[in-house]
Tab-separated table of C-alpha atoms in Angstrom:
chain	number	residue	atom	x	y	z
A	1	UNK	CA	-6.088	7.621	56.378
A	2	UNK	CA	-4.779	11.193	55.255
A	3	UNK	CA	-4.674	13.961	58.218
A	4	UNK	CA	-6.743	16.802	57.407
A	5	UNK	CA	-5.147	19.644	56.117
A	6	UNK	CA	-2.048	18.491	54.705
A	7	UNK	CA	-0.362	19.489	51.846
A	8	UNK	CA	0.410	16.373	50.534
A	9	UNK	CA	-0.431	15.700	46.633
A	10	UNK	CA	-1.721	12.523	45.803
A	11	UNK	CA	0.395	10.213	43.136
A	12	UNK	CA	-0.407	11.292	39.954
A	13	UNK	CA	-1.345	8.297	38.063
A	14	UNK	CA	1.364	7.034	35.377
A	15	UNK	CA	0.050	7.563	31.829
A	16	UNK	CA	-0.324	4.470	29.714
A	17	UNK	CA	2.595	3.612	27.102
A	18	UNK	CA	-0.445	1.619	24.820
A	19	UNK	CA	-1.537	4.672	22.460
A	20	UNK	CA	2.642	5.195	21.727
A	21	UNK	CA	3.175	1.446	21.077
A	22	UNK	CA	-0.129	1.340	18.915
A	23	UNK	CA	1.021	4.316	17.149
A	24	UNK	CA	4.552	2.525	16.379
A	25	UNK	CA	3.342	-0.740	15.395
A	26	UNK	CA	0.809	1.412	12.871
A	27	UNK	CA	3.505	3.466	11.390
A	28	UNK	CA	5.974	-0.053	11.242
A	29	UNK	CA	3.266	-2.008	9.481
A	30	UNK	CA	2.967	1.059	6.954
A	31	UNK	CA	6.093	1.764	6.144
A	32	UNK	CA	7.041	-2.283	5.413
A	33	UNK	CA	3.713	-2.066	3.279
A	34	UNK	CA	4.763	0.989	1.521
A	35	UNK	CA	8.354	-0.454	0.527
A	36	UNK	CA	6.352	-3.614	-0.177
A	37	UNK	CA	4.219	-1.812	-2.880
A	38	UNK	CA	6.975	0.213	-4.047
A	39	UNK	CA	8.731	-2.958	-5.117
A	40	UNK	CA	5.890	-4.680	-5.975
A	41	UNK	CA	5.040	-2.032	-8.504
A	42	UNK	CA	8.616	-2.584	-10.145
A	43	UNK	CA	7.817	-6.239	-10.157
A	44	UNK	CA	5.011	-5.688	-11.867
A	45	UNK	CA	6.167	-3.641	-14.300
A	46	UNK	CA	8.978	-6.060	-15.589
A	47	UNK	CA	6.319	-7.308	-17.971
A	48	UNK	CA	7.308	-3.842	-20.007
A	49	UNK	CA	10.907	-5.602	-20.534
A	50	UNK	CA	8.828	-8.487	-21.849
A	51	UNK	CA	7.026	-12.024	-20.998
A	52	UNK	CA	10.019	-13.689	-20.648
A	53	UNK	CA	11.490	-11.019	-18.321
A	54	UNK	CA	8.187	-11.291	-16.334
A	55	UNK	CA	8.378	-14.812	-16.259
A	56	UNK	CA	12.121	-15.262	-15.055
A	57	UNK	CA	10.813	-12.748	-11.810
A	58	UNK	CA	7.951	-15.069	-11.133
A	59	UNK	CA	10.424	-18.230	-11.308
A	60	UNK	CA	12.245	-16.229	-8.707
A	61	UNK	CA	9.868	-15.190	-6.377
A	62	UNK	CA	8.469	-19.177	-6.508
A	63	UNK	CA	12.207	-20.526	-5.260
A	64	UNK	CA	13.089	-21.818	-8.578
A	65	UNK	CA	16.590	-20.674	-8.866
A	66	UNK	CA	17.162	-21.797	-5.282
A	67	UNK	CA	15.599	-25.040	-4.974
A	68	UNK	CA	15.582	-25.981	-8.948
A	69	UNK	CA	11.870	-25.982	-9.321
A	70	UNK	CA	8.788	-23.748	-8.478
A	71	UNK	CA	7.286	-23.782	-5.088
A	72	UNK	CA	4.233	-21.325	-5.310
A	73	UNK	CA	3.397	-22.527	-1.644
A	74	UNK	CA	6.523	-19.599	-1.403
A	75	UNK	CA	3.985	-17.194	-2.886
A	76	UNK	CA	1.156	-18.065	-0.729
A	77	UNK	CA	2.996	-18.051	2.250
A	78	UNK	CA	4.738	-14.612	1.740
A	79	UNK	CA	1.168	-13.235	0.388
A	80	UNK	CA	-0.331	-14.404	4.109
A	81	UNK	CA	2.465	-12.729	5.658
A	82	UNK	CA	1.416	-9.539	3.811
A	83	UNK	CA	-2.426	-10.137	4.435
A	84	UNK	CA	-1.733	-10.319	8.188
A	85	UNK	CA	0.274	-6.806	8.334
A	86	UNK	CA	-2.768	-5.081	5.823
A	87	UNK	CA	-5.194	-6.423	8.327
A	88	UNK	CA	-3.519	-5.103	11.423
A	89	UNK	CA	-2.228	-1.709	9.757
A	90	UNK	CA	-5.950	-1.129	8.633
A	91	UNK	CA	-7.233	-2.068	12.198
A	92	UNK	CA	-4.727	0.431	13.890
A	93	UNK	CA	-5.466	3.328	11.328
A	94	UNK	CA	-9.278	2.570	11.665
A	95	UNK	CA	-9.367	3.954	15.462
A	96	UNK	CA	-7.947	7.282	14.278
A	97	UNK	CA	-10.684	8.058	11.316
A	98	UNK	CA	-14.271	9.335	12.173
A	99	UNK	CA	-16.135	6.734	13.563
A	100	UNK	CA	-20.069	8.379	12.509
A	101	UNK	CA	-21.717	11.469	10.949
A	102	UNK	CA	-21.168	13.621	14.105
A	103	UNK	CA	-17.310	13.136	14.218
A	104	UNK	CA	-17.211	13.281	10.593
A	105	UNK	CA	-19.228	16.575	10.356
A	106	UNK	CA	-16.876	18.310	12.709
A	107	UNK	CA	-13.693	17.116	11.322
A	108	UNK	CA	-14.695	18.691	8.007
A	109	UNK	CA	-15.972	21.659	9.286
A	110	UNK	CA	-13.028	22.032	11.107
A	111	UNK	CA	-10.959	21.061	8.167
A	112	UNK	CA	-12.739	23.637	5.977
A	113	UNK	CA	-12.040	26.681	8.534
A	114	UNK	CA	-8.507	25.397	9.332
A	115	UNK	CA	-7.191	25.033	5.273
A	116	UNK	CA	-4.389	23.103	6.629
A	117	UNK	CA	-2.738	21.175	3.813
A	118	UNK	CA	-1.374	18.265	6.187
A	119	UNK	CA	-4.891	18.167	7.546
A	120	UNK	CA	-6.451	17.256	4.038
A	121	UNK	CA	-3.461	14.905	3.192
A	122	UNK	CA	-4.648	12.643	6.123
A	123	UNK	CA	-8.096	12.828	5.012
A	124	UNK	CA	-6.845	11.756	1.389
A	125	UNK	CA	-5.183	9.302	2.957
A	126	UNK	CA	-8.447	7.716	5.252
A	127	UNK	CA	-10.033	7.991	1.847
A	128	UNK	CA	-7.599	6.221	-0.147
A	129	UNK	CA	-7.106	3.463	2.855
A	130	UNK	CA	-11.025	2.755	2.662
A	131	UNK	CA	-10.562	2.210	-1.166
A	132	UNK	CA	-7.513	0.091	-0.847
A	133	UNK	CA	-8.923	-2.030	1.619
A	134	UNK	CA	-11.790	-3.352	-0.439
A	135	UNK	CA	-10.125	-3.332	-3.473
A	136	UNK	CA	-6.939	-4.565	-2.094
A	137	UNK	CA	-8.924	-7.673	-0.480
A	138	UNK	CA	-10.172	-9.562	-3.716
A	139	UNK	CA	-6.617	-8.877	-5.068
A	140	UNK	CA	-5.064	-10.626	-2.120
A	141	UNK	CA	-7.840	-12.966	-2.395
A	142	UNK	CA	-7.291	-14.333	-5.457
A	143	UNK	CA	-3.451	-14.590	-5.017
A	144	UNK	CA	-4.243	-16.773	-2.095
A	145	UNK	CA	-6.634	-18.962	-4.083
A	146	UNK	CA	-4.498	-19.405	-6.863
A	147	UNK	CA	-0.808	-18.996	-5.729
A	148	UNK	CA	0.663	-20.371	-9.157
A	149	UNK	CA	-0.677	-17.798	-11.207
A	150	UNK	CA	2.159	-15.502	-10.713
A	151	UNK	CA	3.316	-15.450	-14.344
A	152	UNK	CA	3.049	-13.209	-16.953
A	153	UNK	CA	0.439	-14.782	-19.033
A	154	UNK	CA	-1.674	-15.916	-15.984
A	155	UNK	CA	-1.717	-12.785	-15.147
A	156	UNK	CA	-2.452	-11.088	-18.237
A	157	UNK	CA	-5.339	-13.429	-18.495
A	158	UNK	CA	-6.558	-12.689	-15.386
A	159	UNK	CA	-6.327	-8.872	-16.417
A	160	UNK	CA	-8.325	-9.562	-19.675
A	161	UNK	CA	-10.320	-12.361	-20.141
A	162	UNK	CA	-10.856	-12.170	-16.189
A	163	UNK	CA	-12.240	-8.860	-16.132
A	164	UNK	CA	-9.827	-7.390	-13.287
A	165	UNK	CA	-8.724	-4.388	-15.490
A	166	UNK	CA	-11.408	-1.956	-13.860
A	167	UNK	CA	-10.445	-3.157	-10.109
A	168	UNK	CA	-6.940	-2.326	-10.913
A	169	UNK	CA	-7.702	1.135	-12.592
A	170	UNK	CA	-9.250	1.936	-8.925
A	171	UNK	CA	-6.632	0.192	-7.157
A	172	UNK	CA	-3.573	1.182	-8.906
A	173	UNK	CA	-3.637	5.094	-8.014
A	174	UNK	CA	-5.187	4.714	-4.616
A	175	UNK	CA	-2.500	2.307	-3.497
A	176	UNK	CA	0.328	4.764	-4.748
A	177	UNK	CA	-1.398	8.060	-3.412
A	178	UNK	CA	-1.658	6.083	0.209
A	179	UNK	CA	1.861	4.969	-0.462
A	180	UNK	CA	3.336	8.708	-1.264
A	181	UNK	CA	1.054	10.197	1.367
A	182	UNK	CA	1.762	7.889	3.813
A	183	UNK	CA	5.461	7.857	3.470
A	184	UNK	CA	5.423	11.873	3.424
A	185	UNK	CA	3.174	11.989	7.188
A	186	UNK	CA	5.818	9.305	8.879
A	187	UNK	CA	9.096	11.734	7.499
A	188	UNK	CA	7.207	14.188	9.406
A	189	UNK	CA	5.882	12.271	12.422
A	190	UNK	CA	9.012	10.890	13.372
A	191	UNK	CA	11.494	13.569	12.554
A	192	UNK	CA	13.487	11.273	9.730
A	193	UNK	CA	15.090	14.506	8.710
A	194	UNK	CA	16.891	17.369	10.109
A	195	UNK	CA	14.808	20.535	10.752
A	196	UNK	CA	11.777	18.509	9.036
A	197	UNK	CA	9.345	21.181	10.715
A	198	UNK	CA	10.439	24.135	8.443
A	199	UNK	CA	8.751	25.173	5.598
A	200	UNK	CA	11.555	24.576	3.221
A	201	UNK	CA	11.904	20.744	3.951
A	202	UNK	CA	8.347	20.461	3.882
A	203	UNK	CA	7.720	21.797	0.294
A	204	UNK	CA	10.849	19.612	-0.437
A	205	UNK	CA	9.410	16.596	1.044
A	206	UNK	CA	5.813	17.149	-0.399
A	207	UNK	CA	7.622	17.577	-4.010
A	208	UNK	CA	9.382	14.248	-3.347
A	209	UNK	CA	5.867	12.868	-2.373
A	210	UNK	CA	4.449	14.063	-5.631
A	211	UNK	CA	6.761	13.058	-7.566
A	212	UNK	CA	7.185	9.637	-6.437
A	213	UNK	CA	3.369	9.301	-6.678
A	214	UNK	CA	3.111	10.696	-10.184
A	215	UNK	CA	5.810	7.958	-11.536
A	216	UNK	CA	4.366	4.958	-9.834
A	217	UNK	CA	0.868	5.603	-11.436
A	218	UNK	CA	2.600	5.957	-14.756
A	219	UNK	CA	4.646	3.221	-14.240
A	220	UNK	CA	1.799	1.197	-12.811
A	221	UNK	CA	-0.765	2.077	-15.727
A	222	UNK	CA	1.638	1.504	-18.386
A	223	UNK	CA	2.266	-2.150	-16.940
A	224	UNK	CA	-1.836	-2.773	-16.562
A	225	UNK	CA	-1.755	-1.728	-20.144
A	226	UNK	CA	0.818	-3.981	-21.520
A	227	UNK	CA	-1.169	-6.974	-19.389
A	228	UNK	CA	-4.352	-6.298	-21.069
A	229	UNK	CA	-2.576	-6.252	-24.309
A	230	UNK	CA	-1.272	-9.203	-23.720
A	231	UNK	CA	-4.243	-10.490	-22.454
A	232	UNK	CA	-6.203	-9.619	-25.515
A	233	UNK	CA	-3.761	-11.130	-27.695
A	234	UNK	CA	-4.151	-14.352	-25.966
A	235	UNK	CA	-8.102	-14.124	-26.002
A	236	UNK	CA	-7.606	-13.936	-29.886
A	237	UNK	CA	-4.984	-16.669	-30.361
A	238	UNK	CA	-4.335	-18.994	-26.731
A	239	UNK	CA	-1.490	-20.618	-28.432
A	240	UNK	CA	0.498	-17.327	-27.864
A	241	UNK	CA	0.736	-18.513	-23.875
A	242	UNK	CA	3.146	-21.146	-23.261
A	243	UNK	CA	3.241	-22.627	-20.095
A	244	UNK	CA	6.235	-20.360	-18.224
A	245	UNK	CA	6.400	-22.312	-15.208
A	246	UNK	CA	9.350	-24.573	-14.976
A	247	UNK	CA	8.791	-28.368	-13.678
């Protein structure tokens, strides 16, 4: 029992490290998913080099050149890992978004008064994250349900005959915006560059961000057009779609 009149300060409770750990996990999964998406877009764009080049990439992902035959289960296992990271990242990111109409109204009002560019970028990341969460779930489910459909002709049939191209028209710009803004915000948050708080550095990072977003959206839309064209040709003449998976 403490004596009356003593000046002994009560010990301060130790601050929890959990918020920082969750932030680190959110950033880590976001970075891995962003790098995966950049590589994924390049892989999908291999169709621009021709169906055979795209088929070669598909066989490589299925382990054909390592094991002597294709194993679609490799694609399924890797996709499952991506789904797990996707879910963890989404759950952690949602805890920072406005949780109701009142919270959204306060945020929107403050954003309008402050006119802070980085806050607006954060809001666009929330919006694109919601769009990606919906559309990417459909895309990932299709891959998990059909891991052997990674080849160019299978993908083209999915895009055109499967009527998936409207989904990809929404998913593609949303995910590239989310990735580009996310990488910019990670660089600012964790101080990846010297003097990253300066106006000059922010301007350079934003130029790099918009350049990355613009080039990847253009590349992705061009590849989507190539898949749609190939799928249309397949629909007219199914004989143009040879079996692309090696036995």
